Coordinates of C-alpha atoms and ligand atoms in Angstrom, one line a residue:
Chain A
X289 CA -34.6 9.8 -6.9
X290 CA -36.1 6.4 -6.0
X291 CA -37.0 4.1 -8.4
X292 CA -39.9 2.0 -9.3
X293 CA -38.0 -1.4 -9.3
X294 CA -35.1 -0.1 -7.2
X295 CA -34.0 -2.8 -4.8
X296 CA -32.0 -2.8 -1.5
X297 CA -28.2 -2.3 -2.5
X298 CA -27.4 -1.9 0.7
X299 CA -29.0 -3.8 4.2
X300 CA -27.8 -4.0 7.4
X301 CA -29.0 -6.2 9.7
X302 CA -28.4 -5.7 13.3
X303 CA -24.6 -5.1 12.7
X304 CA -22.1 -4.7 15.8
X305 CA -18.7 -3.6 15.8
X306 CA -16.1 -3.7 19.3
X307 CA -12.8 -2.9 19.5
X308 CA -10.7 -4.0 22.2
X309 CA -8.0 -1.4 23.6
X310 CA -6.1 -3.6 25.5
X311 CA -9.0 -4.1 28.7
X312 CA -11.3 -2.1 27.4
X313 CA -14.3 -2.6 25.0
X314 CA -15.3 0.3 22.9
X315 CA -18.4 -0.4 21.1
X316 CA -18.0 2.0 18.0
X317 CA -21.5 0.0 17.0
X318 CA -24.5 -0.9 18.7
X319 CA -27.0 -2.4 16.5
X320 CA -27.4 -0.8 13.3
X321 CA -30.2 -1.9 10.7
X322 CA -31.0 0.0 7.8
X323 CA -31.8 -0.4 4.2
X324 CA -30.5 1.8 1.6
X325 CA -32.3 2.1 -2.2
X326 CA -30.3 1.6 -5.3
X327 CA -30.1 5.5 -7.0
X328 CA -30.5 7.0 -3.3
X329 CA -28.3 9.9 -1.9
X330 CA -27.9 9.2 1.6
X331 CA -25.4 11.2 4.5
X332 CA -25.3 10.0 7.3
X333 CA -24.3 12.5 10.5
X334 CA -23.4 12.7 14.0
X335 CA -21.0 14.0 16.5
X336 CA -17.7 12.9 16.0
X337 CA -16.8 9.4 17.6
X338 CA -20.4 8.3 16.9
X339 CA -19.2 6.2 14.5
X340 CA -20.2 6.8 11.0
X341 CA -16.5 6.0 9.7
X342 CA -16.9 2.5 11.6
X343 CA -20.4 2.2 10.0
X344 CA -18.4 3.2 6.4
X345 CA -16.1 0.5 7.0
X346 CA -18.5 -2.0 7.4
X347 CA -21.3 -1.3 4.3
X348 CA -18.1 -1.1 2.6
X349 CA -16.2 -4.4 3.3
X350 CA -13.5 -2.6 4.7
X351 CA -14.0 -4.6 8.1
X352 CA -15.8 -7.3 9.1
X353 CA -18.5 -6.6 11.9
X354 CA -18.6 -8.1 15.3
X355 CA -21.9 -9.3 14.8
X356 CA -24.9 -8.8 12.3
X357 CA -24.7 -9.0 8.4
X358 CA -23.9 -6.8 5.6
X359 CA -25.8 -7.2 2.5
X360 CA -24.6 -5.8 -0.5
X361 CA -27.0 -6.3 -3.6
X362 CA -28.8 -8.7 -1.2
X363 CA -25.8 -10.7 -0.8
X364 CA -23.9 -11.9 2.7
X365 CA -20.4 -9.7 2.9
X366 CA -19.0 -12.4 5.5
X367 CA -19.5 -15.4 3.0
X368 CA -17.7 -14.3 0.5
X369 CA -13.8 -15.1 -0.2
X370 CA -11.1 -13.1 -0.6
X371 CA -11.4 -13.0 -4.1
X372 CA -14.7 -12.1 -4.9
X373 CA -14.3 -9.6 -1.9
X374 CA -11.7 -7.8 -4.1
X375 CA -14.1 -8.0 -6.9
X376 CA -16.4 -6.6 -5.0
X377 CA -14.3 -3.6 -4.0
X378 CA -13.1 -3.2 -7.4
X379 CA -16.8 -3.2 -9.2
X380 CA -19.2 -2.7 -6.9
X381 CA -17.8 0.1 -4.4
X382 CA -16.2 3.8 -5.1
X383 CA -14.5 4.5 -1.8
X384 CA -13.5 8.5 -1.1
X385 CA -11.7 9.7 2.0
X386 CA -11.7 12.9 3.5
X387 CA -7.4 12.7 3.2
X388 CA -8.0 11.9 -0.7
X389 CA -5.9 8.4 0.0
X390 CA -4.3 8.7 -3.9
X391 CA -1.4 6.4 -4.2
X392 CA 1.7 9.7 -3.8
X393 CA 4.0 8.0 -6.3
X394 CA 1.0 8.3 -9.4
X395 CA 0.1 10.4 -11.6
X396 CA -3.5 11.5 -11.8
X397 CA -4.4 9.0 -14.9
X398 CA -2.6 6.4 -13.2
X399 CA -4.6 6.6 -10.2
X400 CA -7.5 7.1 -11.9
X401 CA -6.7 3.9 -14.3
X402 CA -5.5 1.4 -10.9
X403 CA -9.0 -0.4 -10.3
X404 CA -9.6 -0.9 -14.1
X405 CA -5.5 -2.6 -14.3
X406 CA -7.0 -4.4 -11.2
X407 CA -10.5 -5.5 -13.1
X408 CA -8.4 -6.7 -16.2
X409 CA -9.3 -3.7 -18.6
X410 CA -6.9 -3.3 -21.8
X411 CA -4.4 -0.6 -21.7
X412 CA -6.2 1.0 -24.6
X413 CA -9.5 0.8 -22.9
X414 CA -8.4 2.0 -19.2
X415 CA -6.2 4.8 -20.8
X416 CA -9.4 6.1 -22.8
X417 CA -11.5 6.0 -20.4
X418 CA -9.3 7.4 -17.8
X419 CA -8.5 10.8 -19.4
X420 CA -12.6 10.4 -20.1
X421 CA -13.2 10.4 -16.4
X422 CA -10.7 13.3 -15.6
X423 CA -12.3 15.4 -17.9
X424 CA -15.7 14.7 -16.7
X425 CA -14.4 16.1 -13.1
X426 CA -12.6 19.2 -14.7
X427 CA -9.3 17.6 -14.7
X428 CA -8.5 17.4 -18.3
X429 CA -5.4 18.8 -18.5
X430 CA -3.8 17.9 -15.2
X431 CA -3.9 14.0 -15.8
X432 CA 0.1 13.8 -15.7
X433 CA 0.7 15.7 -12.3
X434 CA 1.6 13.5 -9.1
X435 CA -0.8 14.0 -5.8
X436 CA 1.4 16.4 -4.2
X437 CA 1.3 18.8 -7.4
X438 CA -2.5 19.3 -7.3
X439 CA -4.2 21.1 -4.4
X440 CA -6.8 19.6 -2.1
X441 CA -9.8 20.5 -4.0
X442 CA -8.3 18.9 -7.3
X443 CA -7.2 15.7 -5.1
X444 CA -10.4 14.7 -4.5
X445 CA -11.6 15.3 -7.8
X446 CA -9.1 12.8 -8.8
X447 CA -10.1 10.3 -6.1
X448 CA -14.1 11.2 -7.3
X449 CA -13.0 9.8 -11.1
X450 CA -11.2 6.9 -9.4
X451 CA -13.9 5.7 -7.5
X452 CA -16.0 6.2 -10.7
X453 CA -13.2 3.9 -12.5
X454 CA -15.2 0.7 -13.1
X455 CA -18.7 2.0 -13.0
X456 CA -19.7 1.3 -9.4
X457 CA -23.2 1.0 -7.5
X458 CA -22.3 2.4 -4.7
X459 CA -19.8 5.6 -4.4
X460 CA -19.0 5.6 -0.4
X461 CA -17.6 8.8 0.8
X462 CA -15.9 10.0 4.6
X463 CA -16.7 13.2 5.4
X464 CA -15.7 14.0 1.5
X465 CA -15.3 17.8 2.3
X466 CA -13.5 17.5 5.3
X467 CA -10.0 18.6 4.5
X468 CA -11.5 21.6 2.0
X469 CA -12.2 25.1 2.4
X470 CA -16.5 26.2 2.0
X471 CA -16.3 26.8 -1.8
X472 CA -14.2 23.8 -2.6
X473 CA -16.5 21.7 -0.3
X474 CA -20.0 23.2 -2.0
X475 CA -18.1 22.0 -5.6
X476 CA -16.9 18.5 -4.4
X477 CA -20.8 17.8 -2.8
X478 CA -22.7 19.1 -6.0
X479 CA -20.0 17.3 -8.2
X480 CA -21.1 14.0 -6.2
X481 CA -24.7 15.2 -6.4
X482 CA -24.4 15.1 -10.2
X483 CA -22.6 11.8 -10.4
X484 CA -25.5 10.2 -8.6
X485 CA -28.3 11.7 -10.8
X486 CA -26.7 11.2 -14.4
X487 CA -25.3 7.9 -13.5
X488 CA -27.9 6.7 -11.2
X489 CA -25.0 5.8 -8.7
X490 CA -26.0 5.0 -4.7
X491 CA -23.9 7.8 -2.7
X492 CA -23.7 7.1 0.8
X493 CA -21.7 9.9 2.7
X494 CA -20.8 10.0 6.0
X495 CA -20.4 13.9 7.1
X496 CA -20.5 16.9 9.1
X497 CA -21.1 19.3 6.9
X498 CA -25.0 20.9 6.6
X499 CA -24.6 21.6 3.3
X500 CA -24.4 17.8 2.5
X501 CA -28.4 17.9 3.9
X502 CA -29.4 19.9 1.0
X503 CA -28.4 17.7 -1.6
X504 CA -29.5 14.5 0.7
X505 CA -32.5 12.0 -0.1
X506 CA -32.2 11.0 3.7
X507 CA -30.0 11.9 6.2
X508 CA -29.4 9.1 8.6
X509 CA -28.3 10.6 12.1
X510 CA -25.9 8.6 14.1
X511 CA -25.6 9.1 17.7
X512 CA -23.2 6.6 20.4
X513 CA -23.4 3.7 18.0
X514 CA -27.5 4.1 17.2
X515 CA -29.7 5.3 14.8
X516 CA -31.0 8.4 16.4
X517 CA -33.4 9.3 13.5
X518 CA -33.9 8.8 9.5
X519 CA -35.4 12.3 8.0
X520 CA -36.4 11.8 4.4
X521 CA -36.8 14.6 1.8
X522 CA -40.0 15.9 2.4
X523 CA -39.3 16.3 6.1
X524 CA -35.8 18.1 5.4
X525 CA -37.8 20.5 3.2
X526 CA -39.6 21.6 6.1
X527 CA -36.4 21.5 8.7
X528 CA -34.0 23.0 6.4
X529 CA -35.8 25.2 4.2
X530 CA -34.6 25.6 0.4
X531 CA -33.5 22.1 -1.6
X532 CA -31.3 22.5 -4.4
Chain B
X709 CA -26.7 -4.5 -12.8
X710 CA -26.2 -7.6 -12.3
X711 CA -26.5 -9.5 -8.5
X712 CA -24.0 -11.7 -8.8
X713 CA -20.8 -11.0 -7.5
X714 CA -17.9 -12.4 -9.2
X715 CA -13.8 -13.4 -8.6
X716 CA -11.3 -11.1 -9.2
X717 CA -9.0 -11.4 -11.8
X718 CA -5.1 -12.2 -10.7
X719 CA -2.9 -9.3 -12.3
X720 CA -0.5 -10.8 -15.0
X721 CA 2.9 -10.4 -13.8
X722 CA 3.7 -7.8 -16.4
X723 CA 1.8 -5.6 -14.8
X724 CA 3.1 -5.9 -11.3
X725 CA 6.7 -5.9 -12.4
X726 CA 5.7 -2.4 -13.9
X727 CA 3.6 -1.0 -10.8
X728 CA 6.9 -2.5 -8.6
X729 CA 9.2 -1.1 -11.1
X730 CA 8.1 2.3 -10.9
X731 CA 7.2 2.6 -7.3
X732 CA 11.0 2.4 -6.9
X733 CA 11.9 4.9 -9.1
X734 CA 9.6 7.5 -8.3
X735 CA 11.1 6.6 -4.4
X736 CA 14.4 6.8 -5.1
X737 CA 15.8 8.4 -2.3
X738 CA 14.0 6.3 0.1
X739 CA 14.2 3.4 -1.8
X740 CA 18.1 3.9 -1.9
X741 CA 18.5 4.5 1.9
X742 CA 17.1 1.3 2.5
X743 CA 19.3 0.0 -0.6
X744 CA 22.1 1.5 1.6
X745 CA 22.0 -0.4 4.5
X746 CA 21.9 -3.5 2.4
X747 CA 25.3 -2.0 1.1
X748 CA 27.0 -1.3 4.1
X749 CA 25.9 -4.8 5.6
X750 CA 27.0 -6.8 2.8
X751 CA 30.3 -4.6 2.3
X752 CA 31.1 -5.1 5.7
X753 CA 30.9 -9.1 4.9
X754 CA 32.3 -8.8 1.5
X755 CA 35.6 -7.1 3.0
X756 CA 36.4 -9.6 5.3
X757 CA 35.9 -12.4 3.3
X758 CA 37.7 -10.8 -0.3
X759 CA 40.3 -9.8 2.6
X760 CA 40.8 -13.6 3.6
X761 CA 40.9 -14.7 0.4
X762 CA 43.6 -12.1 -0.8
X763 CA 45.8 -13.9 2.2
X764 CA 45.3 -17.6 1.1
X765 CA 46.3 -16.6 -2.7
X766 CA 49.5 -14.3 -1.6
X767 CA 50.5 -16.7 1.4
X768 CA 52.2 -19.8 -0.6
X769 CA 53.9 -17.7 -2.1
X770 CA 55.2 -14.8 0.4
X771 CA 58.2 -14.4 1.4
X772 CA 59.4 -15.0 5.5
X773 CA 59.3 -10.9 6.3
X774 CA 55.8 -10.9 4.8
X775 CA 54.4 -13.8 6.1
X776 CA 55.4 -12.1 9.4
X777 CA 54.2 -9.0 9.0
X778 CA 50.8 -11.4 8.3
X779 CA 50.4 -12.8 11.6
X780 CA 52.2 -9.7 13.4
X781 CA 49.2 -8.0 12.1
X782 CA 46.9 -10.3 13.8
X783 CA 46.2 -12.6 11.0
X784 CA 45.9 -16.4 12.4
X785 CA 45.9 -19.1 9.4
X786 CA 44.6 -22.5 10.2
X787 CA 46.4 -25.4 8.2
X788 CA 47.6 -22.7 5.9
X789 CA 43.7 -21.3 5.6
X790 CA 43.0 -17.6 6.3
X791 CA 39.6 -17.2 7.4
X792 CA 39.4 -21.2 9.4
X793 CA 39.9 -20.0 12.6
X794 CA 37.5 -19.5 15.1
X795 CA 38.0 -15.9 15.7
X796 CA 37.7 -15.4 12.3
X797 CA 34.7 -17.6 11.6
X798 CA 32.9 -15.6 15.1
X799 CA 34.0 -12.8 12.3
X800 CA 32.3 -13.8 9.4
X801 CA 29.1 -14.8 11.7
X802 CA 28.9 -11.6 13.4
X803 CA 29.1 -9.9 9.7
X804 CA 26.2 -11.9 8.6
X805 CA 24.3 -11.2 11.8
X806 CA 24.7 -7.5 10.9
X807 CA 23.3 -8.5 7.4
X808 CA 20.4 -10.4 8.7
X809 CA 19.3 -7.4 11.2
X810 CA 20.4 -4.8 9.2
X811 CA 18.1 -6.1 6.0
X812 CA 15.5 -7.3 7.9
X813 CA 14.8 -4.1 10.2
X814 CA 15.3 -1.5 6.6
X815 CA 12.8 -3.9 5.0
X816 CA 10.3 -4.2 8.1
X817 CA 10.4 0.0 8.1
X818 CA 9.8 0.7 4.2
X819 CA 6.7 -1.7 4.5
X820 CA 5.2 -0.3 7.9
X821 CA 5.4 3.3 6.2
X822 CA 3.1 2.3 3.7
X823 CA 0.5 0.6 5.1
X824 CA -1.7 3.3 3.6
X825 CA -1.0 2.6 0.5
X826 CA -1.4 -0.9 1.1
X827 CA -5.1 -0.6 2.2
X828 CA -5.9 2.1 0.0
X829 CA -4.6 -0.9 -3.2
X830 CA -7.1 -3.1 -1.3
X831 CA -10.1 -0.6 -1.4
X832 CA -9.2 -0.6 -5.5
X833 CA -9.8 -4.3 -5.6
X834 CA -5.9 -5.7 -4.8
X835 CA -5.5 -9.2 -3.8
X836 CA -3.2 -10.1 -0.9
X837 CA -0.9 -12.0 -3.3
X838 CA -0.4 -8.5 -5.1
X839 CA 0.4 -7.0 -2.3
X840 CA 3.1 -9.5 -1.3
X841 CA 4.4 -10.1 -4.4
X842 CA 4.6 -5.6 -5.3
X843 CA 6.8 -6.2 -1.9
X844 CA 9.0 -9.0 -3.0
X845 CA 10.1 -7.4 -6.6
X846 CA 10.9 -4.4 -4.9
X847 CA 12.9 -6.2 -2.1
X848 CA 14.9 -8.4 -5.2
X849 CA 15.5 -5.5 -6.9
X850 CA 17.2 -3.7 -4.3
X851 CA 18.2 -7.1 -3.1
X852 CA 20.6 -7.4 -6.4
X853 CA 21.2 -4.0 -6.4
X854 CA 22.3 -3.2 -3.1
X855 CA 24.1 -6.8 -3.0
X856 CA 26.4 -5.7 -5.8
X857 CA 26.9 -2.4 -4.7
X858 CA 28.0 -3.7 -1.6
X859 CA 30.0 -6.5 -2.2
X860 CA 32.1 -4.4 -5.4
X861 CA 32.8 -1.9 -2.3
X862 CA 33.5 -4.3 0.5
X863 CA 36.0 -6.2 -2.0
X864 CA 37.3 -3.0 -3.2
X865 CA 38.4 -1.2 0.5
X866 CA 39.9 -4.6 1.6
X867 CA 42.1 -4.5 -1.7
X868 CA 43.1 -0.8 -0.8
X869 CA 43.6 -1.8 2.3
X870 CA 45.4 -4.8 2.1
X871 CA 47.8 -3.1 -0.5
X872 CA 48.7 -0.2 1.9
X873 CA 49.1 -2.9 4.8
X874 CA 51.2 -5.5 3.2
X875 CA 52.2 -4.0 0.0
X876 CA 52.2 -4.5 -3.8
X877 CA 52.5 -8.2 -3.5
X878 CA 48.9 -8.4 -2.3
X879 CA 47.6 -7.0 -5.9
X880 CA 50.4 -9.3 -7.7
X881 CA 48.4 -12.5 -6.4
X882 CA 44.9 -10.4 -6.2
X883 CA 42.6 -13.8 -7.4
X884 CA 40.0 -12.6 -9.6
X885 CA 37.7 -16.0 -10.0
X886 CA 37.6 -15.7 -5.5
X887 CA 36.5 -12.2 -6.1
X888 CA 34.1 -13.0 -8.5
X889 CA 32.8 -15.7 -6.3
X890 CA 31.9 -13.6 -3.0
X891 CA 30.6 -10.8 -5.5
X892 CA 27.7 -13.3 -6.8
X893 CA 27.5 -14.6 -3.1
X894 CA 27.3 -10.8 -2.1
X895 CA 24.5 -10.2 -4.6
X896 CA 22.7 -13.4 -4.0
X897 CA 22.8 -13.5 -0.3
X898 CA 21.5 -9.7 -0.8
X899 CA 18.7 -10.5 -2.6
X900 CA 17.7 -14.0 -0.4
X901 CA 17.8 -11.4 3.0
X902 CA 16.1 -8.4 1.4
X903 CA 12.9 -11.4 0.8
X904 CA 13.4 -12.7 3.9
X905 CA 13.0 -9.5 5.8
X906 CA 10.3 -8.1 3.3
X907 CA 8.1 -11.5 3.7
X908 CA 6.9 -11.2 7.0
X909 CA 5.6 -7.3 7.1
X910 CA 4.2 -8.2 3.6
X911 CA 2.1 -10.8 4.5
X912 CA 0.7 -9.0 7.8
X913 CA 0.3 -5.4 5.5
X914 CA -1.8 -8.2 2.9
X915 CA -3.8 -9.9 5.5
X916 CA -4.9 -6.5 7.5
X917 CA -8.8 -5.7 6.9
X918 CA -8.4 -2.6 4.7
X919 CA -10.0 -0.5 7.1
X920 CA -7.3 -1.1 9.8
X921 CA -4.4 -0.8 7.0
X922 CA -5.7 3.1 6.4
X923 CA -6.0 3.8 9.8
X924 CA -2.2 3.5 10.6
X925 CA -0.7 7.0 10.2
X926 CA 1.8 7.3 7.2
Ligands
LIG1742 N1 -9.6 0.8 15.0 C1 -10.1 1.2 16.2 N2 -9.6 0.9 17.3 C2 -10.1 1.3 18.5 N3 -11.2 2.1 18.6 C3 -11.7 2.6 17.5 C4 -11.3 2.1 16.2 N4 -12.0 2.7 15.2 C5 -12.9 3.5 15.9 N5 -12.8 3.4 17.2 C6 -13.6 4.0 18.2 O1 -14.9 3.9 17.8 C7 -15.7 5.1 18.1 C8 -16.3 5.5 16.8 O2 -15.3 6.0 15.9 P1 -15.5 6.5 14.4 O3 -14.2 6.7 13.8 O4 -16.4 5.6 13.7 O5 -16.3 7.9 14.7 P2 -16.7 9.0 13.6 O6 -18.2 9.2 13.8 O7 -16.2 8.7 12.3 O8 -16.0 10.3 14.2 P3 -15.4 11.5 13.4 O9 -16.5 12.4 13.0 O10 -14.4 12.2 14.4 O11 -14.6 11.0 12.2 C9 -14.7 6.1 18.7 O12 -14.9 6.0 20.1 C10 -13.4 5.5 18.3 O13 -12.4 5.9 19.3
LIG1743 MG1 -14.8 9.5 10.9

């Protein structure tokens, strides 16, 4: 999936991240560096409280790190202000959550259509392509129903065309599958599989589920705060066995 | 795709009064209970001062058995005022107080319960002044709301109960331009608490990292 002229959309350098429970230190980070290609397909695993949803937090300027720097398109997170931050979330990142996270009091094409409102789209033009995205994620018909009307699997189909809203570089997802059954799971990943090859997005998933692997340009293994390994393709081919 | 990162646009206000509007509808119920505790607080205020006022207007006027039956009752008019006293003024304080707490802790519990919400509209690309200002239209709405409710009910038990108490000569000097006076305080001093008690867990929910915003449980 690389590309000739692809570029670093995402670097870390030497990023930390501590939280402090009221005398304790708990250093969810210890040091991360890594560089992510733009058109890549990356998961990143590890045991739980390794801290890959810390780690999502930070590439997507959802925190700021203790120490070290985020780049995002080669440029410093930490210097920007608050408002090209909110750009920056609007434009540049998709953000999906394992508990969906849609707004409970919209409707499907409403939550779908927030982060254009917020980029300044006409109503013509977020409404259109709205319902567009909806039906690209099977969802056609449903784009009036509220959250709590849909089930899980159909949630995060919704939150997959939101974060698709504005066109993004990067789609960042949380263990994506974690609050659906097998099937539903296998749909969501290949559904965000196909996403990143026709639209050439960057898909950076943190994850514990295998089947994310076979989908995966590089699986970035987490373990107490470190990088424990970085297998590419070719190596998962031999590790895993079949590659869709 | 372009390196540069831009600013973010600022939402025109027609858009957030929308996005405000209909978060309150679609929350009724919740939205009213917190409505309702502007209502009792401000009834409670409205009553006793639409019930002081009812006393100054009918007092002139009243003849000796009434005006006994006044103070028998407990009433205690200073230089011919209802309301002067310092009882009565501890009164009226110890209604607002009720107000004040009352407004501030409904308001400080509807924006807590929605911190998720709050940092998933960050993730989207929200600006902090959105978020604060989503918060305020919703506190003056139910501000004017509740603040009318309330005061229309508060002036409405003290007349009931005034006109059982003392009789029919409390709604033959009922003074409407008084009554319309601590209505439109009731309503204004609604709205001027709800934004007082919404401000300060708005600006905290706007100033949280996103990340710690979606981590609260909702
Ligand atoms: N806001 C926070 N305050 C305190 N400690 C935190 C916070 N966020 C994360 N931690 C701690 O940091 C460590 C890493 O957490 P993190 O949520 O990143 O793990 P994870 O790999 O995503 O786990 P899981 O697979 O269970 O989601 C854990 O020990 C956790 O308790
Ligand atoms: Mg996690």
């Amino acid at each position: 999936m690389a590309r000739d002229n692809s570029h670093n959309v995402v670097r870390l350098s030497d990023v930390t991240k501590s939280f402090q429970l009221g005398q304790n230190t708990v250093e969810a980070l210890k040091g991360v560096s890594m560089e992510i290609k733009a058109g890549e397909y990356i998961s990143i695993m590890g045991p739980s409280g390794s801290g890959k949803s810390t780690l999502f937090n930070m590439i997507g300027a959802l925190d700021k790190p203790t120490s070290g720097r985020v780049f995002i398109d080669e440029v410093n997170v930490s210097q920007l202000d608050a408002y090209e931050l909110a750009w920056l979330r609007c434009r540049k990142i998709g953000y999906i959550f394992q508990t969906f996270n849609l707004i409970q009091v919209m409707t499907a094409i409403e939550n779908v259509t927030l982060p254009m409102i917020f980029a300044g789209l006409s109503r013509d033009r977020y409404l259109e392509k709205g319902l567009e995205l909806l039906k690209l994620v099977g969802l056609g018909e449903r784009y009036q129903h509220k959250p709590s009307e849909l089930s899980g699997g159909q949630q995060q189909r919704v939150a997959i065309a939101r974060s698709l809203a504005n066109d993004p570089a990067i789609i960042l997802a949380d263990e994506p599958t974690g609050n659906l059954d097998l099937a539903t799971g296998e749909e969501i990943i290949y559904l965000l599989k196909q996403m990143s090859r026709e639209r050439q997005v960057t898909v950076i998933s943190a994850t514990h589920d295998i089947k994310m692997i076979n989908v995966s340009d590089r699986v970035v293994w987490i373990r107490d705060g470190r990088i424990d390994r970085i297998e590419d393709r070719d190596r998962l081919t031999v590790s895993v066995g079949a590659v869709a | 795709m372009a390196k540069s990162i831009e600013r973010q646009v600022i939402l025109p206000w027609r858009q957030v009064l929308r996005i405000a509007f209909n978060s309150l509808r679609v929350r009724l119920l919740r939205s009213l209970i917190t409505t309702l505790t502007l209502v009792l607080a401000i009834a409670f205020a409205a009553y006793l001062w639409s019930g002081y006022e009812m006393l100054n207007s009918v007092w002139p006027n009243a003849p000796d058995t009434l005006q006994q039956r006044i103070l028998d009752s407990g009433y205690e008019p200073l230089n011919g005022r209802f309301g002067a006293s310092a009882k009565d003024r501890w009164l009226a304080i110890l209604s607002l107080l009720v107000c004040v707490v009352g407004i501030v802790n409904a308001q400080l519990m509807a924006v807590t319960e929605r911190f998720r919400e709050i940092g998933t509209f960050k993730c989207l690309g929200a600006l902090d002044s959105f978020v604060v200002k989503i918060f305020m239209l919703e506190a003056v709405y139910q501000g004017l709301l509740g603040g009318f409710v309330g005061g229309l009910v508060g002036i409405l038990t003290a007349t009931v109960g005034m006109t059982l108490h003392f009789g029919w000569a409390i709604l033959g000097r009922w003074p409407p331009l008084a009554m319309f006076i601590i209505l439109a305080a009731s309503t204004l001093l609604a709205m001027l608490l709800s934004l007082l008690g919404v401000l300060y867990p708005a600006l905290v929910a706007a100033r949280m990292q996103p990340a710690a915003a979606l981590r609260s449980e909702a």
